[in-house]
mmCIF file with all atom_site columns, C-alpha atoms in Angstrom:
data_model
loop_
_atom_site.group_PDB
_atom_site.id
_atom_site.type_symbol
_atom_site.label_atom_id
_atom_site.label_alt_id
_atom_site.label_comp_id
_atom_site.label_asym_id
_atom_site.label_entity_id
_atom_site.label_seq_id
_atom_site.pdbx_PDB_ins_code
_atom_site.Cartn_x
_atom_site.Cartn_y
_atom_site.Cartn_z
_atom_site.occupancy
_atom_site.B_iso_or_equiv
_atom_site.pdbx_formal_charge
_atom_site.auth_seq_id
_atom_site.auth_comp_id
_atom_site.auth_asym_id
_atom_site.auth_atom_id
_atom_site.pdbx_PDB_model_num
ATOM 1   C CA . MET I 1 1   ? 39.361 -55.360 13.922 1.00 51.00 ? 1   MET I CA 1
ATOM 2   C CA . LYS I 1 2   ? 42.116 -58.298 14.577 1.00 49.00 ? 2   LYS I CA 1
ATOM 3   C CA . LEU I 1 3   ? 40.423 -57.840 17.946 1.00 42.00 ? 3   LEU I CA 1
ATOM 4   C CA . LEU I 1 4   ? 36.957 -58.751 16.309 1.00 41.00 ? 4   LEU I CA 1
ATOM 5   C CA . ILE I 1 5   ? 38.576 -61.432 14.715 1.00 42.00 ? 5   ILE I CA 1
ATOM 6   C CA . THR I 1 6   ? 39.935 -63.060 17.742 1.00 39.00 ? 6   THR I CA 1
ATOM 7   C CA . ILE I 1 7   ? 36.954 -62.117 19.676 1.00 40.00 ? 7   ILE I CA 1
ATOM 8   C CA . PHE I 1 8   ? 34.419 -63.993 16.595 1.00 40.00 ? 8   PHE I CA 1
ATOM 9   C CA . PHE I 1 9   ? 36.397 -67.007 16.719 1.00 40.00 ? 9   PHE I CA 1
ATOM 10  C CA . PHE I 1 10  ? 37.134 -67.277 20.325 1.00 39.00 ? 10  PHE I CA 1
ATOM 11  C CA . ILE I 1 11  ? 33.659 -67.575 21.084 1.00 41.00 ? 11  ILE I CA 1
ATOM 12  C CA . ILE I 1 12  ? 33.300 -69.797 17.656 1.00 40.00 ? 12  ILE I CA 1
ATOM 13  C CA . GLY I 1 13  ? 35.974 -72.583 19.417 1.00 42.00 ? 13  GLY I CA 1
ATOM 14  C CA . VAL I 1 14  ? 33.985 -72.093 22.734 1.00 44.00 ? 14  VAL I CA 1
ATOM 15  C CA . LYS I 1 15  ? 31.026 -73.838 21.175 1.00 49.00 ? 15  LYS I CA 1
ATOM 16  C CA . ILE I 1 16  ? 31.973 -75.442 19.134 1.00 55.00 ? 16  ILE I CA 1
ATOM 17  C CA . ASN I 1 17  ? 34.287 -77.879 22.257 1.00 68.00 ? 17  ASN I CA 1
ATOM 18  C CA . ALA I 1 18  ? 30.883 -77.510 23.996 1.00 84.00 ? 18  ALA I CA 1
ATOM 19  C CA . MET I 1 19  ? 28.662 -80.793 24.286 1.00 91.00 ? 19  MET I CA 1
ATOM 20  C CA . ASN I 1 20  ? 24.951 -80.241 25.185 1.00 91.00 ? 20  ASN I CA 1
ATOM 21  C CA . LEU I 1 21  ? 24.068 -82.468 27.813 1.00 92.00 ? 21  LEU I CA 1
ATOM 22  C CA . LEU I 1 22  ? 19.654 -81.541 27.738 1.00 88.00 ? 22  LEU I CA 1
ATOM 23  C CA . ASP I 1 23  ? 18.604 -83.128 24.160 1.00 77.00 ? 23  ASP I CA 1
ATOM 24  C CA . TYR I 1 24  ? 15.138 -83.342 23.686 1.00 69.00 ? 24  TYR I CA 1
ATOM 25  C CA . LYS I 1 25  ? 12.494 -85.155 21.741 1.00 66.00 ? 25  LYS I CA 1
ATOM 26  C CA . VAL I 1 26  ? 8.852  -84.646 19.606 1.00 64.00 ? 26  VAL I CA 1
ATOM 27  C CA . ASP I 1 27  ? 7.241  -87.728 20.819 1.00 64.00 ? 27  ASP I CA 1
ATOM 28  C CA . GLU I 1 28  ? 3.099  -87.684 19.402 1.00 61.00 ? 28  GLU I CA 1
ATOM 29  C CA . LYS I 1 29  ? 3.051  -84.009 19.434 1.00 61.00 ? 29  LYS I CA 1
ATOM 30  C CA . LYS I 1 30  ? 4.483  -83.755 22.820 1.00 65.00 ? 30  LYS I CA 1
ATOM 31  C CA . ILE I 1 31  ? 8.091  -82.597 24.097 1.00 67.00 ? 31  ILE I CA 1
ATOM 32  C CA . ILE I 1 32  ? 10.158 -85.022 26.374 1.00 69.00 ? 32  ILE I CA 1
ATOM 33  C CA . LEU I 1 33  ? 13.601 -85.104 27.402 1.00 73.00 ? 33  LEU I CA 1
ATOM 34  C CA . GLU I 1 34  ? 15.663 -87.728 26.779 1.00 77.00 ? 34  GLU I CA 1
ATOM 35  C CA . ASP I 1 35  ? 16.901 -90.706 28.552 1.00 89.00 ? 35  ASP I CA 1
ATOM 36  C CA . TRP I 1 36  ? 16.934 -88.152 32.122 1.00 93.00 ? 36  TRP I CA 1
ATOM 37  C CA . LYS I 1 37  ? 15.142 -90.834 34.724 1.00 95.00 ? 37  LYS I CA 1
ATOM 38  C CA . PHE I 1 38  ? 14.288 -90.112 38.384 1.00 96.00 ? 38  PHE I CA 1
ATOM 39  C CA . PHE I 1 39  ? 15.695 -91.221 41.706 1.00 95.00 ? 39  PHE I CA 1
ATOM 40  C CA . SER I 1 40  ? 15.082 -90.596 45.551 1.00 97.00 ? 40  SER I CA 1
ATOM 41  C CA . ASP I 1 41  ? 16.314 -92.005 48.818 1.00 96.00 ? 41  ASP I CA 1
ATOM 42  C CA . GLN I 1 42  ? 14.053 -94.988 48.192 1.00 96.00 ? 42  GLN I CA 1
ATOM 43  C CA . VAL I 1 43  ? 15.505 -96.515 45.986 1.00 92.00 ? 43  VAL I CA 1
ATOM 44  C CA . MET I 1 44  ? 17.936 -97.597 50.282 1.00 92.00 ? 44  MET I CA 1
ATOM 45  C CA . GLY I 1 45  ? 14.933 -97.169 52.007 1.00 94.00 ? 45  GLY I CA 1
ATOM 46  C CA . GLY I 1 46  ? 14.318 -93.620 52.597 1.00 96.00 ? 46  GLY I CA 1
ATOM 47  C CA . VAL I 1 47  ? 11.732 -91.065 52.462 1.00 97.00 ? 47  VAL I CA 1
ATOM 48  C CA . SER I 1 48  ? 12.809 -88.133 50.096 1.00 98.00 ? 48  SER I CA 1
ATOM 49  C CA . GLU I 1 49  ? 9.494  -87.564 47.250 1.00 98.00 ? 49  GLU I CA 1
ATOM 50  C CA . GLY I 1 50  ? 9.744  -85.859 43.736 1.00 98.00 ? 50  GLY I CA 1
ATOM 51  C CA . LYS I 1 51  ? 9.772  -86.006 40.445 1.00 97.00 ? 51  LYS I CA 1
ATOM 52  C CA . THR I 1 52  ? 10.999 -83.706 36.990 1.00 95.00 ? 52  THR I CA 1
ATOM 53  C CA . ALA I 1 53  ? 9.066  -82.171 34.370 1.00 93.00 ? 53  ALA I CA 1
ATOM 54  C CA . LEU I 1 54  ? 9.737  -80.177 30.967 1.00 92.00 ? 54  LEU I CA 1
ATOM 55  C CA . LYS I 1 55  ? 8.535  -76.647 32.257 1.00 93.00 ? 55  LYS I CA 1
ATOM 56  C CA . LYS I 1 56  ? 8.566  -73.752 29.157 1.00 91.00 ? 56  LYS I CA 1
ATOM 57  C CA . ASP I 1 57  ? 9.767  -70.466 29.766 1.00 92.00 ? 57  ASP I CA 1
ATOM 58  C CA . LYS I 1 58  ? 9.156  -67.795 27.670 1.00 90.00 ? 58  LYS I CA 1
ATOM 59  C CA . ASN I 1 59  ? 9.926  -70.181 23.993 1.00 87.00 ? 59  ASN I CA 1
ATOM 60  C CA . LYS I 1 60  ? 12.455 -71.871 25.593 1.00 90.00 ? 60  LYS I CA 1
ATOM 61  C CA . PHE I 1 61  ? 12.312 -75.686 27.642 1.00 92.00 ? 61  PHE I CA 1
ATOM 62  C CA . PHE I 1 62  ? 13.843 -76.179 31.453 1.00 95.00 ? 62  PHE I CA 1
ATOM 63  C CA . LEU I 1 63  ? 14.570 -79.745 33.043 1.00 96.00 ? 63  LEU I CA 1
ATOM 64  C CA . ARG I 1 64  ? 12.539 -79.198 36.848 1.00 97.00 ? 64  ARG I CA 1
ATOM 65  C CA . LEU I 1 65  ? 13.792 -81.165 39.277 1.00 98.00 ? 65  LEU I CA 1
ATOM 66  C CA . GLU I 1 66  ? 11.611 -80.807 42.726 1.00 98.00 ? 66  GLU I CA 1
ATOM 67  C CA . GLY I 1 67  ? 10.517 -82.151 46.370 1.00 98.00 ? 67  GLY I CA 1
ATOM 68  C CA . THR I 1 68  ? 11.081 -82.790 49.189 1.00 98.00 ? 68  THR I CA 1
ATOM 69  C CA . VAL I 1 69  ? 14.440 -84.195 50.857 1.00 98.00 ? 69  VAL I CA 1
ATOM 70  C CA . SER I 1 70  ? 14.228 -85.979 53.841 1.00 98.00 ? 70  SER I CA 1
ATOM 71  C CA . THR I 1 71  ? 17.365 -87.001 56.271 1.00 97.00 ? 71  THR I CA 1
ATOM 72  C CA . GLU I 1 72  ? 15.092 -89.431 57.992 1.00 96.00 ? 72  GLU I CA 1
ATOM 73  C CA . ASN I 1 73  ? 15.327 -93.279 57.733 1.00 94.00 ? 73  ASN I CA 1
ATOM 74  C CA . ASN I 1 74  ? 19.162 -92.660 55.799 1.00 91.00 ? 74  ASN I CA 1
ATOM 75  C CA . GLY I 1 75  ? 17.771 -90.734 52.897 1.00 92.00 ? 75  GLY I CA 1
ATOM 76  C CA . GLY I 1 76  ? 18.472 -87.758 52.155 1.00 96.00 ? 76  GLY I CA 1
ATOM 77  C CA . PHE I 1 77  ? 18.397 -87.295 48.150 1.00 97.00 ? 77  PHE I CA 1
ATOM 78  C CA . ILE I 1 78  ? 16.050 -86.599 45.017 1.00 98.00 ? 78  ILE I CA 1
ATOM 79  C CA . GLN I 1 79  ? 17.678 -86.576 41.550 1.00 98.00 ? 79  GLN I CA 1
ATOM 80  C CA . VAL I 1 80  ? 17.187 -86.675 37.945 1.00 97.00 ? 80  VAL I CA 1
ATOM 81  C CA . ARG I 1 81  ? 20.561 -88.642 36.300 1.00 97.00 ? 81  ARG I CA 1
ATOM 82  C CA . LYS I 1 82  ? 21.561 -89.481 32.350 1.00 96.00 ? 82  LYS I CA 1
ATOM 83  C CA . GLU I 1 83  ? 24.225 -92.010 31.075 1.00 96.00 ? 83  GLU I CA 1
ATOM 84  C CA . TYR I 1 84  ? 26.856 -90.661 28.373 1.00 95.00 ? 84  TYR I CA 1
ATOM 85  C CA . GLU I 1 85  ? 29.524 -92.212 26.368 1.00 94.00 ? 85  GLU I CA 1
ATOM 86  C CA . ILE I 1 86  ? 31.924 -89.204 26.040 1.00 95.00 ? 86  ILE I CA 1
ATOM 87  C CA . GLU I 1 87  ? 34.538 -89.452 23.828 1.00 93.00 ? 87  GLU I CA 1
ATOM 88  C CA . GLY I 1 88  ? 37.959 -87.596 24.325 1.00 93.00 ? 88  GLY I CA 1
ATOM 89  C CA . ASP I 1 89  ? 39.652 -85.766 27.234 1.00 95.00 ? 89  ASP I CA 1
ATOM 90  C CA . ALA I 1 90  ? 39.089 -82.278 26.043 1.00 94.00 ? 90  ALA I CA 1
ATOM 91  C CA . TYR I 1 91  ? 36.263 -81.068 27.850 1.00 97.00 ? 91  TYR I CA 1
ATOM 92  C CA . LYS I 1 92  ? 37.099 -79.900 31.686 1.00 97.00 ? 92  LYS I CA 1
ATOM 93  C CA . GLY I 1 93  ? 33.676 -79.089 33.065 1.00 98.00 ? 93  GLY I CA 1
ATOM 94  C CA . ILE I 1 94  ? 30.148 -78.288 33.153 1.00 98.00 ? 94  ILE I CA 1
ATOM 95  C CA . ARG I 1 95  ? 28.452 -75.335 32.631 1.00 98.00 ? 95  ARG I CA 1
ATOM 96  C CA . ILE I 1 96  ? 24.626 -74.718 32.615 1.00 98.00 ? 96  ILE I CA 1
ATOM 97  C CA . LYS I 1 97  ? 22.147 -72.057 33.704 1.00 98.00 ? 97  LYS I CA 1
ATOM 98  C CA . ALA I 1 98  ? 19.977 -72.756 36.522 1.00 98.00 ? 98  ALA I CA 1
ATOM 99  C CA . ARG I 1 99  ? 17.537 -71.216 39.005 1.00 98.00 ? 99  ARG I CA 1
ATOM 100 C CA . GLY I 1 100 ? 15.421 -72.597 41.750 1.00 98.00 ? 100 GLY I CA 1
ATOM 101 C CA . LEU I 1 101 ? 14.390 -72.246 46.003 1.00 98.00 ? 101 LEU I CA 1
ATOM 102 C CA . GLU I 1 102 ? 17.493 -70.944 46.881 1.00 97.00 ? 102 GLU I CA 1
ATOM 103 C CA . SER I 1 103 ? 19.412 -73.299 47.809 1.00 97.00 ? 103 SER I CA 1
ATOM 104 C CA . GLU I 1 104 ? 22.567 -75.178 47.604 1.00 98.00 ? 104 GLU I CA 1
ATOM 105 C CA . TYR I 1 105 ? 22.918 -78.512 44.550 1.00 98.00 ? 105 TYR I CA 1
ATOM 106 C CA . PHE I 1 106 ? 25.277 -80.417 43.334 1.00 98.00 ? 106 PHE I CA 1
ATOM 107 C CA . VAL I 1 107 ? 26.050 -82.242 39.837 1.00 98.00 ? 107 VAL I CA 1
ATOM 108 C CA . HIS I 1 108 ? 27.096 -86.035 40.675 1.00 98.00 ? 108 HIS I CA 1
ATOM 109 C CA . VAL I 1 109 ? 28.944 -87.017 37.825 1.00 98.00 ? 109 VAL I CA 1
ATOM 110 C CA . ARG I 1 110 ? 29.898 -91.359 38.094 1.00 98.00 ? 110 ARG I CA 1
ATOM 111 C CA . THR I 1 111 ? 32.916 -92.617 36.140 1.00 98.00 ? 111 THR I CA 1
ATOM 112 C CA . LYS I 1 112 ? 33.262 -96.237 34.382 1.00 96.00 ? 112 LYS I CA 1
ATOM 113 C CA . LYS I 1 113 ? 35.903 -96.664 37.724 1.00 94.00 ? 113 LYS I CA 1
ATOM 114 C CA . LEU I 1 114 ? 33.385 -96.022 40.277 1.00 95.00 ? 114 LEU I CA 1
ATOM 115 C CA . PHE I 1 115 ? 31.578 -99.023 40.744 1.00 90.00 ? 115 PHE I CA 1
ATOM 116 C CA . LEU I 1 116 ? 28.912 -98.813 44.279 1.00 91.00 ? 116 LEU I CA 1
ATOM 117 C CA . PRO I 1 117 ? 25.974 -96.713 43.995 1.00 87.00 ? 117 PRO I CA 1
ATOM 118 C CA . TRP I 1 118 ? 27.156 -94.522 47.012 1.00 90.00 ? 118 TRP I CA 1
ATOM 119 C CA . GLN I 1 119 ? 30.449 -93.651 44.607 1.00 95.00 ? 119 GLN I CA 1
ATOM 120 C CA . TYR I 1 120 ? 30.516 -90.095 42.623 1.00 98.00 ? 120 TYR I CA 1
ATOM 121 C CA . TYR I 1 121 ? 32.372 -86.728 42.354 1.00 98.00 ? 121 TYR I CA 1
ATOM 122 C CA . ALA I 1 122 ? 30.250 -83.481 43.622 1.00 98.00 ? 122 ALA I CA 1
ATOM 123 C CA . GLY I 1 123 ? 30.600 -80.855 42.038 1.00 98.00 ? 123 GLY I CA 1
ATOM 124 C CA . LYS I 1 124 ? 28.246 -78.225 44.639 1.00 98.00 ? 124 LYS I CA 1
ATOM 125 C CA . PHE I 1 125 ? 26.453 -74.709 43.083 1.00 98.00 ? 125 PHE I CA 1
ATOM 126 C CA . PHE I 1 126 ? 23.977 -72.547 44.396 1.00 98.00 ? 126 PHE I CA 1
ATOM 127 C CA . VAL I 1 127 ? 21.049 -70.911 42.765 1.00 98.00 ? 127 VAL I CA 1
ATOM 128 C CA . SER I 1 128 ? 18.483 -68.301 43.655 1.00 97.00 ? 128 SER I CA 1
ATOM 129 C CA . ASN I 1 129 ? 15.047 -66.854 41.548 1.00 97.00 ? 129 ASN I CA 1
ATOM 130 C CA . GLU I 1 130 ? 17.049 -66.342 38.895 1.00 97.00 ? 130 GLU I CA 1
ATOM 131 C CA . TRP I 1 131 ? 18.097 -67.287 35.845 1.00 97.00 ? 131 TRP I CA 1
ATOM 132 C CA . THR I 1 132 ? 22.175 -67.769 36.943 1.00 97.00 ? 132 THR I CA 1
ATOM 133 C CA . ASN I 1 133 ? 24.907 -68.987 34.742 1.00 98.00 ? 133 ASN I CA 1
ATOM 134 C CA . ILE I 1 134 ? 27.296 -71.383 36.882 1.00 98.00 ? 134 ILE I CA 1
ATOM 135 C CA . GLU I 1 135 ? 30.856 -73.165 35.278 1.00 98.00 ? 135 GLU I CA 1
ATOM 136 C CA . ILE I 1 136 ? 32.518 -76.198 37.458 1.00 98.00 ? 136 ILE I CA 1
ATOM 137 C CA . LYS I 1 137 ? 35.352 -77.504 36.852 1.00 98.00 ? 137 LYS I CA 1
ATOM 138 C CA . PHE I 1 138 ? 36.267 -81.220 36.959 1.00 98.00 ? 138 PHE I CA 1
ATOM 139 C CA . ASP I 1 139 ? 39.538 -80.440 39.024 1.00 97.00 ? 139 ASP I CA 1
ATOM 140 C CA . ASP I 1 140 ? 36.275 -79.098 41.777 1.00 98.00 ? 140 ASP I CA 1
ATOM 141 C CA . PHE I 1 141 ? 34.280 -82.172 42.265 1.00 98.00 ? 141 PHE I CA 1
ATOM 142 C CA . ALA I 1 142 ? 35.021 -83.294 45.380 1.00 98.00 ? 142 ALA I CA 1
ATOM 143 C CA . LYS I 1 143 ? 35.036 -87.502 45.609 1.00 97.00 ? 143 LYS I CA 1
ATOM 144 C CA . SER I 1 144 ? 32.321 -89.114 47.516 1.00 97.00 ? 144 SER I CA 1
ATOM 145 C CA . ASN I 1 145 ? 34.878 -91.845 49.392 1.00 93.00 ? 145 ASN I CA 1
ATOM 146 C CA . PHE I 1 146 ? 38.482 -91.732 50.367 1.00 92.00 ? 146 PHE I CA 1
ATOM 147 C CA . TYR I 1 147 ? 39.143 -94.642 48.331 1.00 91.00 ? 147 TYR I CA 1
ATOM 148 C CA . GLN I 1 148 ? 38.387 -93.459 44.781 1.00 96.00 ? 148 GLN I CA 1
ATOM 149 C CA . PRO I 1 149 ? 40.432 -91.662 42.602 1.00 95.00 ? 149 PRO I CA 1
ATOM 150 C CA . GLN I 1 150 ? 41.364 -88.146 42.942 1.00 94.00 ? 150 GLN I CA 1
ATOM 151 C CA . LYS I 1 151 ? 40.641 -86.549 40.025 1.00 96.00 ? 151 LYS I CA 1
ATOM 152 C CA . PHE I 1 152 ? 38.605 -87.906 36.232 1.00 97.00 ? 152 PHE I CA 1
ATOM 153 C CA . LYS I 1 153 ? 38.712 -87.149 33.223 1.00 96.00 ? 153 LYS I CA 1
ATOM 154 C CA . SER I 1 154 ? 35.602 -86.489 30.839 1.00 97.00 ? 154 SER I CA 1
ATOM 155 C CA . SER I 1 155 ? 35.885 -90.255 28.724 1.00 97.00 ? 155 SER I CA 1
ATOM 156 C CA . GLU I 1 156 ? 35.600 -91.407 31.840 1.00 98.00 ? 156 GLU I CA 1
ATOM 157 C CA . ILE I 1 157 ? 31.925 -90.290 32.590 1.00 98.00 ? 157 ILE I CA 1
ATOM 158 C CA . LYS I 1 158 ? 29.120 -92.340 32.394 1.00 97.00 ? 158 LYS I CA 1
ATOM 159 C CA . SER I 1 159 ? 26.141 -91.015 34.197 1.00 98.00 ? 159 SER I CA 1
ATOM 160 C CA . ILE I 1 160 ? 25.752 -87.043 35.360 1.00 98.00 ? 160 ILE I CA 1
ATOM 161 C CA . ALA I 1 161 ? 23.287 -86.077 37.223 1.00 98.00 ? 161 ALA I CA 1
ATOM 162 C CA . PHE I 1 162 ? 21.454 -82.910 39.563 1.00 98.00 ? 162 PHE I CA 1
ATOM 163 C CA . VAL I 1 163 ? 21.086 -83.507 42.648 1.00 98.00 ? 163 VAL I CA 1
ATOM 164 C CA . ALA I 1 164 ? 19.443 -82.345 45.785 1.00 98.00 ? 164 ALA I CA 1
ATOM 165 C CA . PHE I 1 165 ? 20.697 -83.973 48.763 1.00 96.00 ? 165 PHE I CA 1
ATOM 166 C CA . GLY I 1 166 ? 21.919 -83.562 52.506 1.00 96.00 ? 166 GLY I CA 1
ATOM 167 C CA . LYS I 1 167 ? 19.768 -82.426 54.407 1.00 97.00 ? 167 LYS I CA 1
ATOM 168 C CA . ASP I 1 168 ? 16.118 -81.806 54.941 1.00 98.00 ? 168 ASP I CA 1
ATOM 169 C CA . PHE I 1 169 ? 14.601 -79.569 52.963 1.00 98.00 ? 169 PHE I CA 1
ATOM 170 C CA . ASP I 1 170 ? 11.783 -78.579 49.618 1.00 98.00 ? 170 ASP I CA 1
ATOM 171 C CA . ALA I 1 171 ? 13.804 -78.635 46.340 1.00 98.00 ? 171 ALA I CA 1
ATOM 172 C CA . GLN I 1 172 ? 13.205 -77.035 43.016 1.00 98.00 ? 172 GLN I CA 1
ATOM 173 C CA . LEU I 1 173 ? 16.412 -77.186 40.786 1.00 98.00 ? 173 LEU I CA 1
ATOM 174 C CA . ASP I 1 174 ? 15.564 -76.040 36.773 1.00 98.00 ? 174 ASP I CA 1
ATOM 175 C CA . ILE I 1 175 ? 18.009 -76.119 34.536 1.00 97.00 ? 175 ILE I CA 1
ATOM 176 C CA . ILE I 1 176 ? 17.067 -74.211 31.173 1.00 96.00 ? 176 ILE I CA 1
ATOM 177 C CA . GLU I 1 177 ? 20.752 -74.998 29.961 1.00 96.00 ? 177 GLU I CA 1
ATOM 178 C CA . ALA I 1 178 ? 23.625 -77.885 30.440 1.00 97.00 ? 178 ALA I CA 1
ATOM 179 C CA . GLU I 1 179 ? 26.600 -78.529 29.000 1.00 97.00 ? 179 GLU I CA 1
ATOM 180 C CA . LEU I 1 180 ? 30.052 -80.052 28.969 1.00 97.00 ? 180 LEU I CA 1
ATOM 181 C CA . PHE I 1 181 ? 33.137 -77.489 28.047 1.00 96.00 ? 181 PHE I CA 1
#
């Protein structure tokens, strides 16, 4: 019985210490994903193309990032990004449930200490065509430039992005759950 109670409180504690990243809103009889914005390398002269959409699998909505990533013309990314104000340093990573066209994808975190658009921290993950739970600890994120601080705290995060990046490929990334843990 003690073990059952301990497990119960552990599970509750894990969810209490989690922050949902995918917020949905009903607006004029349609459901939208709040404040997530699509960007591609076209902002810097690249030729990658893509889009984001809110889709449904059974009774659950998910975010889809899809397109063609091209490294032509010094490009090579599509992404969907949202800005955040996170209080406290209790979070140690990002947990997602994802699927897509088999490839590597990234979570990019920008912090309040980063000012240039090419500065970020990257957490790499792989997906298959089946929903998979993935955890990426902040300690495992790689900085994009040598002059950035080595690590960051959750209270320093100003945006989080899901990114298809760095090679020529057709990308499709579905995120059905995303949270800080």
